[in-house]
Amino acid sequence: MAFTNEQMERYSRHIILQEVGVKGQKKLLSGKVLIIGAGGLGAPAAMYLAAAGVGTIGIVDADEVDLSNLQRQIIHGTADVGKAKVKSAKETMNAMNPDVTVNTYREFVTSENVMDLIKDYDFIIDGTDNFPAKFLINDACVMAKKPFSHAGIIRFKGQLMTYVPGEGPCYRCVFKNPPPKDAVPTCKQAGVIGAMGGVIGSLQAMEAIKYLIGVGDLLTGKLLTYDALKMEFHTVVLPKANGKCAVCGDHPTITELIDYEQAECDGK
Ligand SMILES: [Zn+2]
């Protein structure tokens, strides 16, 4: 695969980096990343991955763009209100970079469809906003041996960790089980500062890019937390993968995917 003149220019700031170069850019162009959720986290992640020239990007979301999304979901514009989020996202990404193939899946992840959704992708980004989806994505990625980036945002806080099979704990090693339904407020109930999605979603894109190129250290075995009010980032080293973990442990008790009851949440 030889680059066109246009590609040489488009990706020149990558190609000049010793850690990327032509070789790394080719890895990005042949890379496949699935983003689950085209919301606060998925929007910036999708835009940076498209801009970077990740060749195939899948986006999963059943929702339509709502006016209340636009404060943070910067992949959508005012004219997109009422449009399917995956359609709006694809239009923005293709307008930015026609090199990128965007596959859209207008559905929510469930135990029925998740394995099929993730199977053709190299790296998964969890941009969902609810615990049932986060545990489902974790369990599916562990079972299918797919690396993924977990993130969560609420109010002025965000968190992030990366799972790579065999290289550290999974989300369930750390968080065990979803909290009881309605025990934790959603972003709709509690609010979220708009740029938080930009900070944390961009970090998810960064993890995917590093994974595809194969450079640097990923956030495996670590949990990064960000407090915007204090403007503090902390990285906590997590205990090693828990041999007793119900899904990734030595004797897993979760061998089938679970659809936990959804808390009051509209997916926005
Ligand atoms: Zn685990």
XYZ file of C-alpha atoms and ligand atoms in Angstrom:
269
model
C 0.000 0.000 0.000
C 1.697 3.181 -1.202
C 0.514 6.514 0.119
C -0.919 9.093 -2.254
C 0.503 12.608 -2.151
C -2.624 13.688 -0.352
C -2.144 11.026 2.326
C 1.524 11.965 2.749
C 0.405 15.514 3.441
C -2.640 14.625 5.546
C -0.624 12.384 7.858
C 2.664 14.308 7.677
C 2.637 15.193 11.405
C 2.287 11.511 12.239
C 4.807 10.324 9.677
C 7.454 12.695 10.989
C 7.160 11.136 14.457
C 9.821 8.485 14.985
C 7.321 6.336 16.913
C 4.803 6.415 14.066
C 6.414 6.927 10.670
C 5.049 5.451 7.441
C 4.925 2.038 9.091
C 2.806 3.219 12.007
C 0.490 5.192 9.756
C -0.071 2.077 7.666
C -0.972 0.180 10.827
C -3.535 2.877 11.632
C -4.994 2.711 8.125
C -5.382 -1.041 8.366
C -6.658 -0.869 11.972
C -10.247 -1.513 13.027
C -11.748 0.108 16.116
C -15.306 -0.283 17.397
C -16.781 2.557 19.436
C -19.809 1.601 21.507
C -21.826 4.756 22.190
C -21.767 7.907 20.044
C -22.190 10.192 23.042
C -19.971 12.271 25.319
C -17.023 9.839 25.164
C -17.628 8.298 21.751
C -17.916 11.649 19.950
C -14.377 12.925 20.571
C -12.922 9.404 20.354
C -14.524 8.897 16.942
C -13.352 12.263 15.657
C -9.718 11.759 16.698
C -9.642 8.207 15.344
C -11.097 9.381 12.026
C -8.660 12.284 11.878
C -5.772 9.911 12.647
C -6.707 7.728 9.694
C -7.841 4.606 11.527
C -9.071 2.801 8.427
C -12.209 1.118 9.742
C -14.265 2.536 12.574
C -17.516 1.014 13.767
C -20.039 3.033 15.772
C -22.826 1.474 17.817
C -25.718 3.592 19.106
C -29.493 3.289 18.851
C -30.292 6.872 19.844
C -31.156 10.000 17.937
C -29.400 13.309 18.484
C -31.145 15.383 21.160
C -30.623 19.085 21.770
C -29.361 18.306 25.297
C -26.520 16.210 23.765
C -24.858 19.113 21.980
C -23.254 20.604 25.119
C -20.651 17.794 24.947
C -21.228 15.463 21.982
C -19.274 17.559 19.523
C -19.545 15.150 16.604
C -23.190 16.268 16.207
C -24.442 19.730 15.201
C -27.670 21.637 15.731
C -28.928 20.594 12.285
C -28.490 16.929 13.321
C -31.086 17.060 16.104
C -33.542 14.221 15.468
C -31.103 12.335 13.215
C -29.721 8.906 14.166
C -26.504 9.472 16.116
C -24.619 6.894 14.086
C -25.603 8.639 10.841
C -24.660 12.063 12.152
C -21.338 10.696 13.447
C -20.519 9.002 10.138
C -21.192 12.208 8.189
C -18.852 14.219 10.415
C -16.107 11.584 10.250
C -16.265 11.142 6.488
C -16.320 14.898 5.963
C -13.116 15.070 8.006
C -11.374 12.101 6.434
C -12.639 10.216 3.375
C -9.920 7.555 3.935
C -11.960 6.130 6.773
C -14.673 3.477 6.352
C -17.334 4.041 8.985
C -19.611 1.109 9.794
C -22.774 2.083 11.637
C -24.859 -0.129 13.907
C -28.080 1.515 15.021
C -28.682 -0.638 18.061
C -27.853 -0.873 21.742
C -25.409 -3.551 22.875
C -27.062 -6.609 24.360
C -25.961 -10.123 25.212
C -27.464 -11.121 21.864
C -25.498 -8.815 19.559
C -22.274 -7.870 21.389
C -20.126 -10.828 20.298
C -21.084 -10.299 16.687
C -20.407 -6.555 16.933
C -16.901 -6.888 18.392
C -15.658 -9.911 16.453
C -14.137 -8.105 13.455
C -12.458 -5.290 15.397
C -8.927 -4.992 16.813
C -9.776 -2.699 19.720
C -13.023 -1.703 21.424
C -13.867 1.636 23.028
C -16.535 1.574 25.708
C -18.211 4.955 25.448
C -21.428 3.870 27.137
C -22.992 5.614 30.090
C -24.478 2.813 32.160
C -23.228 -0.079 34.269
C -25.134 -2.923 32.565
C -23.478 -2.029 29.238
C -20.042 -1.606 30.843
C -20.117 -5.047 32.469
C -21.522 -6.600 29.306
C -18.725 -5.086 27.170
C -16.106 -6.208 29.691
C -17.363 -9.779 29.834
C -17.720 -10.004 26.055
C -14.205 -8.630 25.486
C -12.722 -11.035 28.062
C -14.512 -14.003 26.458
C -13.587 -12.935 22.913
C -10.024 -11.957 23.972
C -10.411 -8.394 22.685
C -8.593 -5.402 24.171
C -10.780 -2.487 25.192
C -10.734 0.912 26.824
C -13.174 1.486 29.656
C -14.125 5.018 30.669
C -16.745 6.737 32.747
C -17.630 10.382 33.311
C -19.963 12.187 35.671
C -20.142 15.760 37.007
C -16.502 16.987 37.070
C -14.901 13.545 37.277
C -13.685 10.948 34.851
C -11.922 7.589 34.959
C -10.197 5.344 32.468
C -8.559 1.929 32.268
C -7.463 -0.395 29.477
C -7.860 -4.144 29.347
C -5.567 -6.253 27.213
C -6.061 -10.039 27.468
C -3.386 -11.618 29.650
C -1.862 -8.285 30.605
C -3.780 -7.185 33.667
C -7.080 -7.027 35.466
C -10.412 -6.663 33.704
C -13.120 -4.182 34.692
C -14.862 -6.885 36.710
C -11.644 -7.728 38.627
C -11.799 -4.157 39.916
C -15.504 -3.376 40.181
C -16.957 -6.918 40.695
C -20.659 -6.279 39.989
C -22.880 -3.428 38.824
C -24.255 -1.287 41.656
C -27.928 -1.852 42.464
C -30.323 -0.357 39.949
C -30.819 3.386 40.552
C -28.138 3.427 43.308
C -25.855 5.593 41.196
C -27.158 8.664 39.362
C -26.837 8.859 35.582
C -25.352 11.848 33.769
C -28.890 12.957 33.024
C -29.671 13.058 36.736
C -26.308 14.279 38.029
C -24.963 16.370 35.135
C -21.570 16.322 33.475
C -19.309 19.177 32.439
C -19.099 19.124 28.640
C -15.338 19.170 28.158
C -14.996 16.094 30.413
C -16.062 13.939 27.480
C -13.398 15.642 25.389
C -10.633 14.924 27.913
C -11.505 11.316 28.659
C -12.808 10.362 25.195
C -9.586 11.706 23.656
C -7.570 9.571 26.085
C -9.542 6.534 24.903
C -8.662 7.414 21.304
C -5.020 7.734 22.378
C -5.054 4.241 23.895
C -6.537 2.796 20.684
C -3.951 4.597 18.537
C -1.034 3.403 20.701
C -2.394 -0.138 20.692
C -2.713 -0.197 16.891
C 0.762 1.242 16.318
C 2.282 -0.792 19.142
C 4.076 2.014 20.969
C 4.259 3.241 24.540
C 2.604 1.961 27.687
C -1.113 1.339 27.823
C -3.246 1.913 30.880
C -3.326 -1.798 31.658
C -3.235 -2.688 35.338
C -3.862 0.959 36.160
C -6.848 3.207 36.728
C -6.521 6.849 35.776
C -8.818 9.296 37.502
C -9.323 12.945 36.621
C -10.853 15.565 38.892
C -11.490 18.688 36.819
C -12.345 20.963 39.760
C -9.026 20.196 41.449
C -7.350 19.787 38.052
C -5.714 16.586 39.243
C -4.908 13.399 37.386
C -4.081 10.312 39.450
C -2.955 6.921 38.245
C -3.630 4.111 40.679
C -1.794 0.840 40.153
C -4.424 -1.899 40.348
C -3.885 -5.302 41.957
C -2.897 -8.016 39.494
C -5.666 -9.811 37.591
C -7.816 -11.473 40.222
C -7.537 -15.247 39.892
C -10.961 -15.397 41.536
C -12.553 -12.971 39.052
C -15.922 -14.296 37.946
C -15.126 -13.792 34.274
C -11.337 -13.661 33.705
C -10.276 -15.746 36.726
C -8.932 -19.287 36.822
C -12.373 -20.825 37.334
C -14.856 -18.375 35.834
C -18.434 -18.611 37.059
C -19.702 -16.221 34.390
C -19.570 -18.176 31.165
C -22.561 -16.591 29.473
C -23.261 -12.925 28.910
C -25.633 -11.172 31.301
C -28.167 -8.446 30.528
C -28.338 -6.648 33.863
C -31.438 -4.629 34.565
C -31.007 -1.141 33.192
C -31.171 1.728 35.643
C -33.424 4.645 34.813
C -31.434 5.959 31.915
C -32.157 7.150 28.433
C -28.733 6.437 27.002
C -28.007 10.113 26.590
Zn -11.334 -10.059 35.730
